[in-house]
């Protein structure tokens, strides 16, 4: 089996569930480079989602290029290659700004990481809450309201000196985003309609389905093709275009109780199912 000559040295290994663009940010910092130079080296470009484009590369080639163990991208690659099969029909499942990957985050997760990174599931609109810590995903920096857009340079020139940040810091103001008070799901459940709670559960399950490459659906026999995700979305059992649920949304509802009661009374056509 042919191997690619190693071109980069001292490269950080990706975390098990790390999104490719998160790793690219850390890789660029380790090489005293920029994310733009790294994406050019990898042959990535254009306006389409960089994580999805990265998943179309040979992971063995990338691993050899960076002197990393083959298979280190296996988990995120599995999720993204499965999603790529429905990418054109379901772009709304990804968070993005003009084709640039955007993320939401769990402040508790960020605070507990020795090296801050963004898991691949944080880029999906269907991942509305963190099951590990029971809190809704945060949409932006609390201080300056900047969205979380990657890739970005983790080295900045401040007062003629280069300061190094981590992905725990806001890319605009440098705020430590892990310090934000988490928006706990248990406290806001009364503000959610039943169908919204179902979307939360199915949204989490959809990431598992992408990882495994197939669906198993309660009440249906056997394994289903991953493209069945599109049918579930169209029937209202998954995140759909124009719908959003995160910490900002539920906090606003808390401030307007009348709107909460109105929203909870809205019916929603759906297939009640768990993936």
PDB file of C-alpha atoms in Angstrom:
ATOM      1  CA  UNK A   1       0.000   0.000   0.000  1.00  0.00           C
ATOM      2  CA  UNK A   2       1.423   3.369  -0.998  1.00  0.00           C
ATOM      3  CA  UNK A   3       1.818   6.093   1.585  1.00  0.00           C
ATOM      4  CA  UNK A   4       1.968   9.853   1.337  1.00  0.00           C
ATOM      5  CA  UNK A   5       5.228  11.529   2.297  1.00  0.00           C
ATOM      6  CA  UNK A   6       4.841  13.326   5.606  1.00  0.00           C
ATOM      7  CA  UNK A   7       4.835  17.091   5.033  1.00  0.00           C
ATOM      8  CA  UNK A   8       3.862  18.388   8.479  1.00  0.00           C
ATOM      9  CA  UNK A   9       5.408  17.545  11.841  1.00  0.00           C
ATOM     10  CA  UNK A  10       4.240  17.981  15.428  1.00  0.00           C
ATOM     11  CA  UNK A  11       0.599  17.868  14.341  1.00  0.00           C
ATOM     12  CA  UNK A  12      -2.052  17.490  17.053  1.00  0.00           C
ATOM     13  CA  UNK A  13      -4.232  14.418  16.712  1.00  0.00           C
ATOM     14  CA  UNK A  14      -7.940  15.125  16.359  1.00  0.00           C
ATOM     15  CA  UNK A  15     -10.170  14.273  19.283  1.00  0.00           C
ATOM     16  CA  UNK A  16     -12.499  11.341  18.703  1.00  0.00           C
ATOM     17  CA  UNK A  17     -15.567  13.421  17.802  1.00  0.00           C
ATOM     18  CA  UNK A  18     -13.813  16.625  16.714  1.00  0.00           C
ATOM     19  CA  UNK A  19     -15.112  18.507  13.679  1.00  0.00           C
ATOM     20  CA  UNK A  20     -12.479  18.779  10.915  1.00  0.00           C
ATOM     21  CA  UNK A  21     -12.497  22.592  10.894  1.00  0.00           C
ATOM     22  CA  UNK A  22     -11.895  22.609  14.647  1.00  0.00           C
ATOM     23  CA  UNK A  23      -8.866  20.383  14.127  1.00  0.00           C
ATOM     24  CA  UNK A  24      -7.679  22.568  11.231  1.00  0.00           C
ATOM     25  CA  UNK A  25      -7.650  25.583  13.577  1.00  0.00           C
ATOM     26  CA  UNK A  26      -5.506  23.725  16.084  1.00  0.00           C
ATOM     27  CA  UNK A  27      -3.300  22.276  13.342  1.00  0.00           C
ATOM     28  CA  UNK A  28      -2.630  25.743  11.918  1.00  0.00           C
ATOM     29  CA  UNK A  29      -1.616  27.001  15.356  1.00  0.00           C
ATOM     30  CA  UNK A  30       0.791  24.076  15.819  1.00  0.00           C
ATOM     31  CA  UNK A  31       2.456  24.893  12.493  1.00  0.00           C
ATOM     32  CA  UNK A  32       2.651  28.677  13.080  1.00  0.00           C
ATOM     33  CA  UNK A  33       0.411  28.917  10.043  1.00  0.00           C
ATOM     34  CA  UNK A  34      -3.134  30.026   9.267  1.00  0.00           C
ATOM     35  CA  UNK A  35      -6.276  27.992   8.596  1.00  0.00           C
ATOM     36  CA  UNK A  36      -6.326  29.418   5.070  1.00  0.00           C
ATOM     37  CA  UNK A  37      -2.871  27.999   4.348  1.00  0.00           C
ATOM     38  CA  UNK A  38      -3.831  24.619   5.806  1.00  0.00           C
ATOM     39  CA  UNK A  39      -7.044  24.375   3.793  1.00  0.00           C
ATOM     40  CA  UNK A  40      -5.087  25.261   0.664  1.00  0.00           C
ATOM     41  CA  UNK A  41      -2.547  22.525   1.440  1.00  0.00           C
ATOM     42  CA  UNK A  42      -5.392  20.042   1.829  1.00  0.00           C
ATOM     43  CA  UNK A  43      -6.986  21.155  -1.417  1.00  0.00           C
ATOM     44  CA  UNK A  44     -10.086  22.561   0.236  1.00  0.00           C
ATOM     45  CA  UNK A  45     -11.756  25.724  -0.949  1.00  0.00           C
ATOM     46  CA  UNK A  46     -14.939  27.236  -2.268  1.00  0.00           C
ATOM     47  CA  UNK A  47     -18.075  28.189  -0.385  1.00  0.00           C
ATOM     48  CA  UNK A  48     -19.460  24.770   0.472  1.00  0.00           C
ATOM     49  CA  UNK A  49     -19.218  23.449   3.997  1.00  0.00           C
ATOM     50  CA  UNK A  50     -15.552  22.708   4.707  1.00  0.00           C
ATOM     51  CA  UNK A  51     -16.323  19.833   7.054  1.00  0.00           C
ATOM     52  CA  UNK A  52     -18.322  18.069   4.353  1.00  0.00           C
ATOM     53  CA  UNK A  53     -15.601  18.759   1.778  1.00  0.00           C
ATOM     54  CA  UNK A  54     -12.961  17.442   4.183  1.00  0.00           C
ATOM     55  CA  UNK A  55     -14.914  14.191   4.530  1.00  0.00           C
ATOM     56  CA  UNK A  56     -14.506  13.631   0.780  1.00  0.00           C
ATOM     57  CA  UNK A  57     -10.720  13.496   1.106  1.00  0.00           C
ATOM     58  CA  UNK A  58      -8.828  10.264   1.708  1.00  0.00           C
ATOM     59  CA  UNK A  59      -8.431  10.097   5.480  1.00  0.00           C
ATOM     60  CA  UNK A  60      -5.365   7.864   5.041  1.00  0.00           C
ATOM     61  CA  UNK A  61      -3.785  10.559   2.856  1.00  0.00           C
ATOM     62  CA  UNK A  62      -4.484  13.292   5.423  1.00  0.00           C
ATOM     63  CA  UNK A  63      -3.187  11.106   8.263  1.00  0.00           C
ATOM     64  CA  UNK A  64       0.031  10.265   6.405  1.00  0.00           C
ATOM     65  CA  UNK A  65       0.533  13.904   5.424  1.00  0.00           C
ATOM     66  CA  UNK A  66       0.387  14.923   9.085  1.00  0.00           C
ATOM     67  CA  UNK A  67       2.167  11.924  10.584  1.00  0.00           C
ATOM     68  CA  UNK A  68      -0.945  10.749  12.436  1.00  0.00           C
ATOM     69  CA  UNK A  69      -2.335   7.294  13.026  1.00  0.00           C
ATOM     70  CA  UNK A  70      -4.687   6.129  10.324  1.00  0.00           C
ATOM     71  CA  UNK A  71      -8.210   5.908  11.621  1.00  0.00           C
ATOM     72  CA  UNK A  72      -7.921   8.956  13.864  1.00  0.00           C
ATOM     73  CA  UNK A  73     -10.682  10.715  11.896  1.00  0.00           C
ATOM     74  CA  UNK A  74     -12.973   7.665  11.863  1.00  0.00           C
ATOM     75  CA  UNK A  75     -15.833   8.946  14.044  1.00  0.00           C
ATOM     76  CA  UNK A  76     -16.308  12.409  12.532  1.00  0.00           C
ATOM     77  CA  UNK A  77     -15.699  10.977   9.061  1.00  0.00           C
ATOM     78  CA  UNK A  78     -18.487   8.426   9.557  1.00  0.00           C
ATOM     79  CA  UNK A  79     -20.966  11.134  10.596  1.00  0.00           C
ATOM     80  CA  UNK A  80     -20.063  13.499   7.765  1.00  0.00           C
ATOM     81  CA  UNK A  81     -19.929  10.915   4.965  1.00  0.00           C
ATOM     82  CA  UNK A  82     -23.390   9.656   5.930  1.00  0.00           C
ATOM     83  CA  UNK A  83     -24.731  13.201   6.084  1.00  0.00           C
ATOM     84  CA  UNK A  84     -23.108  13.921   2.702  1.00  0.00           C
ATOM     85  CA  UNK A  85     -25.565  11.454   1.171  1.00  0.00           C
ATOM     86  CA  UNK A  86     -28.431  13.833   2.005  1.00  0.00           C
ATOM     87  CA  UNK A  87     -26.460  17.103   2.004  1.00  0.00           C
ATOM     88  CA  UNK A  88     -27.983  18.528  -1.174  1.00  0.00           C
ATOM     89  CA  UNK A  89     -31.534  17.736  -0.078  1.00  0.00           C
ATOM     90  CA  UNK A  90     -31.105  18.769   3.561  1.00  0.00           C
ATOM     91  CA  UNK A  91     -28.603  21.644   3.887  1.00  0.00           C
ATOM     92  CA  UNK A  92     -30.729  23.100   6.691  1.00  0.00           C
ATOM     93  CA  UNK A  93     -29.502  20.352   9.009  1.00  0.00           C
ATOM     94  CA  UNK A  94     -26.164  22.168   9.190  1.00  0.00           C
ATOM     95  CA  UNK A  95     -25.520  25.502  10.868  1.00  0.00           C
ATOM     96  CA  UNK A  96     -23.656  27.835   8.518  1.00  0.00           C
ATOM     97  CA  UNK A  97     -23.089  31.430   7.481  1.00  0.00           C
ATOM     98  CA  UNK A  98     -22.779  31.791   3.721  1.00  0.00           C
ATOM     99  CA  UNK A  99     -21.383  28.283   3.448  1.00  0.00           C
ATOM    100  CA  UNK A 100     -18.885  28.729   6.299  1.00  0.00           C
ATOM    101  CA  UNK A 101     -19.408  26.208   9.130  1.00  0.00           C
ATOM    102  CA  UNK A 102     -21.101  27.726  12.174  1.00  0.00           C
ATOM    103  CA  UNK A 103     -21.405  26.046  15.536  1.00  0.00           C
ATOM    104  CA  UNK A 104     -23.353  26.139  18.753  1.00  0.00           C
ATOM    105  CA  UNK A 105     -21.705  25.131  21.996  1.00  0.00           C
ATOM    106  CA  UNK A 106     -22.199  23.719  25.465  1.00  0.00           C
ATOM    107  CA  UNK A 107     -20.381  25.948  27.994  1.00  0.00           C
ATOM    108  CA  UNK A 108     -20.006  23.041  30.430  1.00  0.00           C
ATOM    109  CA  UNK A 109     -18.322  20.896  27.780  1.00  0.00           C
ATOM    110  CA  UNK A 110     -15.949  23.733  26.874  1.00  0.00           C
ATOM    111  CA  UNK A 111     -15.067  24.291  30.508  1.00  0.00           C
ATOM    112  CA  UNK A 112     -14.261  20.632  31.058  1.00  0.00           C
ATOM    113  CA  UNK A 113     -11.950  20.179  28.062  1.00  0.00           C
ATOM    114  CA  UNK A 114      -8.213  20.293  28.766  1.00  0.00           C
ATOM    115  CA  UNK A 115      -7.733  21.365  25.143  1.00  0.00           C
ATOM    116  CA  UNK A 116     -10.781  23.160  23.797  1.00  0.00           C
ATOM    117  CA  UNK A 117     -12.289  21.785  20.602  1.00  0.00           C
ATOM    118  CA  UNK A 118     -15.647  21.676  18.816  1.00  0.00           C
ATOM    119  CA  UNK A 119     -17.290  18.237  18.412  1.00  0.00           C
ATOM    120  CA  UNK A 120     -18.780  17.525  14.997  1.00  0.00           C
ATOM    121  CA  UNK A 121     -22.317  17.281  16.425  1.00  0.00           C
ATOM    122  CA  UNK A 122     -22.165  20.943  17.455  1.00  0.00           C
ATOM    123  CA  UNK A 123     -22.436  21.955  13.793  1.00  0.00           C
ATOM    124  CA  UNK A 124     -25.840  20.288  13.321  1.00  0.00           C
ATOM    125  CA  UNK A 125     -29.046  22.266  13.759  1.00  0.00           C
ATOM    126  CA  UNK A 126     -30.682  19.030  14.917  1.00  0.00           C
ATOM    127  CA  UNK A 127     -28.337  18.921  17.959  1.00  0.00           C
ATOM    128  CA  UNK A 128     -30.253  21.423  20.092  1.00  0.00           C
ATOM    129  CA  UNK A 129     -29.109  20.367  23.550  1.00  0.00           C
ATOM    130  CA  UNK A 130     -26.197  18.648  25.273  1.00  0.00           C
ATOM    131  CA  UNK A 131     -27.341  15.276  26.659  1.00  0.00           C
ATOM    132  CA  UNK A 132     -24.217  14.980  28.832  1.00  0.00           C
ATOM    133  CA  UNK A 133     -24.993  18.142  30.810  1.00  0.00           C
ATOM    134  CA  UNK A 134     -28.704  18.637  30.175  1.00  0.00           C
ATOM    135  CA  UNK A 135     -28.441  22.159  28.777  1.00  0.00           C
ATOM    136  CA  UNK A 136     -29.489  23.861  25.556  1.00  0.00           C
ATOM    137  CA  UNK A 137     -26.780  24.722  23.068  1.00  0.00           C
ATOM    138  CA  UNK A 138     -25.590  28.336  23.061  1.00  0.00           C
ATOM    139  CA  UNK A 139     -25.780  30.217  19.786  1.00  0.00           C
ATOM    140  CA  UNK A 140     -23.203  32.994  20.212  1.00  0.00           C
ATOM    141  CA  UNK A 141     -20.750  34.735  22.540  1.00  0.00           C
ATOM    142  CA  UNK A 142     -22.550  36.160  25.566  1.00  0.00           C
ATOM    143  CA  UNK A 143     -20.428  39.335  25.625  1.00  0.00           C
ATOM    144  CA  UNK A 144     -20.321  40.501  21.992  1.00  0.00           C
ATOM    145  CA  UNK A 145     -23.029  38.278  20.431  1.00  0.00           C
ATOM    146  CA  UNK A 146     -20.627  37.032  17.734  1.00  0.00           C
ATOM    147  CA  UNK A 147     -21.598  33.697  16.160  1.00  0.00           C
ATOM    148  CA  UNK A 148     -19.167  30.783  16.324  1.00  0.00           C
ATOM    149  CA  UNK A 149     -17.739  30.553  12.825  1.00  0.00           C
ATOM    150  CA  UNK A 150     -14.853  28.277  11.852  1.00  0.00           C
ATOM    151  CA  UNK A 151     -12.165  28.048  10.709  1.00  0.00           C
ATOM    152  CA  UNK A 152     -10.502  31.001  12.400  1.00  0.00           C
ATOM    153  CA  UNK A 153      -6.942  31.922  13.301  1.00  0.00           C
ATOM    154  CA  UNK A 154      -6.134  31.160  16.942  1.00  0.00           C
ATOM    155  CA  UNK A 155      -3.208  33.566  16.887  1.00  0.00           C
ATOM    156  CA  UNK A 156      -3.973  37.295  16.950  1.00  0.00           C
ATOM    157  CA  UNK A 157      -1.832  40.414  16.931  1.00  0.00           C
ATOM    158  CA  UNK A 158      -2.600  42.423  20.089  1.00  0.00           C
ATOM    159  CA  UNK A 159      -0.531  45.549  20.873  1.00  0.00           C
ATOM    160  CA  UNK A 160       2.166  44.373  18.436  1.00  0.00           C
ATOM    161  CA  UNK A 161       2.402  41.026  20.213  1.00  0.00           C
ATOM    162  CA  UNK A 162       0.985  37.745  18.992  1.00  0.00           C
ATOM    163  CA  UNK A 163      -1.437  36.332  21.536  1.00  0.00           C
ATOM    164  CA  UNK A 164      -2.674  32.780  21.315  1.00  0.00           C
ATOM    165  CA  UNK A 165      -6.258  31.907  22.049  1.00  0.00           C
ATOM    166  CA  UNK A 166      -8.080  28.608  22.227  1.00  0.00           C
ATOM    167  CA  UNK A 167     -11.430  27.606  20.824  1.00  0.00           C
ATOM    168  CA  UNK A 168     -12.777  28.302  24.298  1.00  0.00           C
ATOM    169  CA  UNK A 169     -12.377  32.014  23.532  1.00  0.00           C
ATOM    170  CA  UNK A 170     -14.666  34.061  21.318  1.00  0.00           C
ATOM    171  CA  UNK A 171     -13.042  34.793  17.976  1.00  0.00           C
ATOM    172  CA  UNK A 172     -14.137  38.438  18.108  1.00  0.00           C
ATOM    173  CA  UNK A 173     -13.688  39.633  21.703  1.00  0.00           C
ATOM    174  CA  UNK A 174     -11.670  36.842  23.337  1.00  0.00           C
ATOM    175  CA  UNK A 175     -14.331  36.153  25.963  1.00  0.00           C
ATOM    176  CA  UNK A 176     -14.074  32.780  27.721  1.00  0.00           C
ATOM    177  CA  UNK A 177     -17.338  31.229  26.536  1.00  0.00           C
ATOM    178  CA  UNK A 178     -17.158  28.386  29.055  1.00  0.00           C
ATOM    179  CA  UNK A 179     -18.036  30.880  31.811  1.00  0.00           C
ATOM    180  CA  UNK A 180     -21.595  31.311  30.576  1.00  0.00           C
ATOM    181  CA  UNK A 181     -24.336  30.061  32.881  1.00  0.00           C
ATOM    182  CA  UNK A 182     -25.841  26.977  31.201  1.00  0.00           C
ATOM    183  CA  UNK A 183     -29.474  27.048  30.129  1.00  0.00           C
ATOM    184  CA  UNK A 184     -30.765  23.854  31.759  1.00  0.00           C
ATOM    185  CA  UNK A 185     -33.334  21.823  29.853  1.00  0.00           C
ATOM    186  CA  UNK A 186     -35.116  20.698  33.042  1.00  0.00           C
ATOM    187  CA  UNK A 187     -35.967  24.294  33.945  1.00  0.00           C
ATOM    188  CA  UNK A 188     -37.460  25.083  30.537  1.00  0.00           C
ATOM    189  CA  UNK A 189     -39.345  21.877  29.692  1.00  0.00           C
ATOM    190  CA  UNK A 190     -42.706  23.494  30.653  1.00  0.00           C
ATOM    191  CA  UNK A 191     -42.119  26.059  27.889  1.00  0.00           C
ATOM    192  CA  UNK A 192     -41.737  23.433  25.174  1.00  0.00           C
ATOM    193  CA  UNK A 193     -44.503  21.841  23.169  1.00  0.00           C
ATOM    194  CA  UNK A 194     -44.603  18.037  23.084  1.00  0.00           C
ATOM    195  CA  UNK A 195     -43.543  17.970  19.441  1.00  0.00           C
ATOM    196  CA  UNK A 196     -40.524  20.144  20.243  1.00  0.00           C
ATOM    197  CA  UNK A 197     -39.406  17.680  22.880  1.00  0.00           C
ATOM    198  CA  UNK A 198     -39.760  14.941  20.276  1.00  0.00           C
ATOM    199  CA  UNK A 199     -37.591  16.925  17.845  1.00  0.00           C
ATOM    200  CA  UNK A 200     -34.932  17.250  20.538  1.00  0.00           C
ATOM    201  CA  UNK A 201     -34.868  13.488  21.073  1.00  0.00           C
ATOM    202  CA  UNK A 202     -34.917  12.643  17.379  1.00  0.00           C
ATOM    203  CA  UNK A 203     -32.299  15.291  16.623  1.00  0.00           C
ATOM    204  CA  UNK A 204     -29.882  13.637  19.000  1.00  0.00           C
ATOM    205  CA  UNK A 205     -30.709  10.219  17.531  1.00  0.00           C
ATOM    206  CA  UNK A 206     -30.101  11.503  13.990  1.00  0.00           C
ATOM    207  CA  UNK A 207     -26.408  12.074  14.770  1.00  0.00           C
ATOM    208  CA  UNK A 208     -26.164   8.479  15.978  1.00  0.00           C
ATOM    209  CA  UNK A 209     -27.847   7.368  12.753  1.00  0.00           C
ATOM    210  CA  UNK A 210     -25.317   9.304  10.673  1.00  0.00           C
ATOM    211  CA  UNK A 211     -22.485   7.729  12.661  1.00  0.00           C
ATOM    212  CA  UNK A 212     -23.761   4.180  12.104  1.00  0.00           C
ATOM    213  CA  UNK A 213     -24.820   4.840   8.510  1.00  0.00           C
ATOM    214  CA  UNK A 214     -28.388   3.608   8.883  1.00  0.00           C
ATOM    215  CA  UNK A 215     -31.640   4.208  10.761  1.00  0.00           C
ATOM    216  CA  UNK A 216     -33.439   1.981  13.208  1.00  0.00           C
ATOM    217  CA  UNK A 217     -36.888   3.382  13.878  1.00  0.00           C
ATOM    218  CA  UNK A 218     -39.299   2.378  16.601  1.00  0.00           C
ATOM    219  CA  UNK A 219     -42.138   0.405  15.057  1.00  0.00           C
ATOM    220  CA  UNK A 220     -40.270  -0.270  11.800  1.00  0.00           C
ATOM    221  CA  UNK A 221     -38.525  -3.543  11.062  1.00  0.00           C
ATOM    222  CA  UNK A 222     -34.840  -3.790  10.275  1.00  0.00           C
ATOM    223  CA  UNK A 223     -32.278  -1.178   9.341  1.00  0.00           C
ATOM    224  CA  UNK A 224     -33.286   1.666   7.027  1.00  0.00           C
ATOM    225  CA  UNK A 225     -31.260   3.559   4.448  1.00  0.00           C
ATOM    226  CA  UNK A 226     -29.857   6.806   5.832  1.00  0.00           C
ATOM    227  CA  UNK A 227     -31.853   8.707   3.192  1.00  0.00           C
ATOM    228  CA  UNK A 228     -34.996   7.849   5.168  1.00  0.00           C
ATOM    229  CA  UNK A 229     -33.933  10.863   7.253  1.00  0.00           C
ATOM    230  CA  UNK A 230     -35.430  13.030   4.508  1.00  0.00           C
ATOM    231  CA  UNK A 231     -38.835  11.366   4.858  1.00  0.00           C
ATOM    232  CA  UNK A 232     -38.795  11.862   8.609  1.00  0.00           C
ATOM    233  CA  UNK A 233     -37.908  15.522   8.161  1.00  0.00           C
ATOM    234  CA  UNK A 234     -40.717  16.008   5.637  1.00  0.00           C
ATOM    235  CA  UNK A 235     -43.204  14.426   8.052  1.00  0.00           C
ATOM    236  CA  UNK A 236     -42.118  16.764  10.844  1.00  0.00           C
ATOM    237  CA  UNK A 237     -40.283  14.193  12.960  1.00  0.00           C
ATOM    238  CA  UNK A 238     -36.944  15.970  12.529  1.00  0.00           C
ATOM    239  CA  UNK A 239     -35.633  19.518  12.399  1.00  0.00           C
ATOM    240  CA  UNK A 240     -37.169  21.354   9.440  1.00  0.00           C
ATOM    241  CA  UNK A 241     -36.357  24.538   7.551  1.00  0.00           C
ATOM    242  CA  UNK A 242     -37.165  27.708   9.479  1.00  0.00           C
ATOM    243  CA  UNK A 243     -37.392  26.011  12.871  1.00  0.00           C
ATOM    244  CA  UNK A 244     -34.836  26.738  15.564  1.00  0.00           C
ATOM    245  CA  UNK A 245     -34.439  25.658  19.164  1.00  0.00           C
ATOM    246  CA  UNK A 246     -31.513  26.692  21.345  1.00  0.00           C
ATOM    247  CA  UNK A 247     -30.740  28.598  24.543  1.00  0.00           C
ATOM    248  CA  UNK A 248     -31.641  31.978  22.999  1.00  0.00           C
ATOM    249  CA  UNK A 249     -35.089  30.777  21.953  1.00  0.00           C
ATOM    250  CA  UNK A 250     -36.112  29.408  25.349  1.00  0.00           C
ATOM    251  CA  UNK A 251     -34.712  32.427  27.209  1.00  0.00           C
ATOM    252  CA  UNK A 252     -36.882  34.708  25.074  1.00  0.00           C
ATOM    253  CA  UNK A 253     -39.919  32.588  25.842  1.00  0.00           C
ATOM    254  CA  UNK A 254     -39.191  32.926  29.546  1.00  0.00           C
ATOM    255  CA  UNK A 255     -39.419  36.696  29.143  1.00  0.00           C
ATOM    256  CA  UNK A 256     -42.784  36.512  27.320  1.00  0.00           C
ATOM    257  CA  UNK A 257     -45.066  34.012  29.140  1.00  0.00           C
ATOM    258  CA  UNK A 258     -48.068  34.815  26.941  1.00  0.00           C
ATOM    259  CA  UNK A 259     -46.092  33.872  23.843  1.00  0.00           C
ATOM    260  CA  UNK A 260     -45.153  30.575  25.502  1.00  0.00           C
ATOM    261  CA  UNK A 261     -48.798  29.590  26.015  1.00  0.00           C
ATOM    262  CA  UNK A 262     -49.642  30.549  22.438  1.00  0.00           C
ATOM    263  CA  UNK A 263     -46.722  28.587  21.029  1.00  0.00           C
ATOM    264  CA  UNK A 264     -47.482  25.461  23.063  1.00  0.00           C
ATOM    265  CA  UNK A 265     -51.019  25.398  21.671  1.00  0.00           C
ATOM    266  CA  UNK A 266     -49.835  25.294  18.045  1.00  0.00           C
ATOM    267  CA  UNK A 267     -50.402  21.889  16.492  1.00  0.00           C
ATOM    268  CA  UNK A 268     -47.669  20.361  14.396  1.00  0.00           C
ATOM    269  CA  UNK A 269     -48.159  17.587  11.798  1.00  0.00           C
ATOM    270  CA  UNK A 270     -45.716  14.833  12.569  1.00  0.00           C
ATOM    271  CA  UNK A 271     -44.961  11.175  12.833  1.00  0.00           C
ATOM    272  CA  UNK A 272     -44.321  10.509  16.517  1.00  0.00           C
ATOM    273  CA  UNK A 273     -41.290   8.284  16.364  1.00  0.00           C
ATOM    274  CA  UNK A 274     -37.841   7.895  17.835  1.00  0.00           C
ATOM    275  CA  UNK A 275     -34.971   7.171  15.470  1.00  0.00           C
TER     276      UNK A 275
END
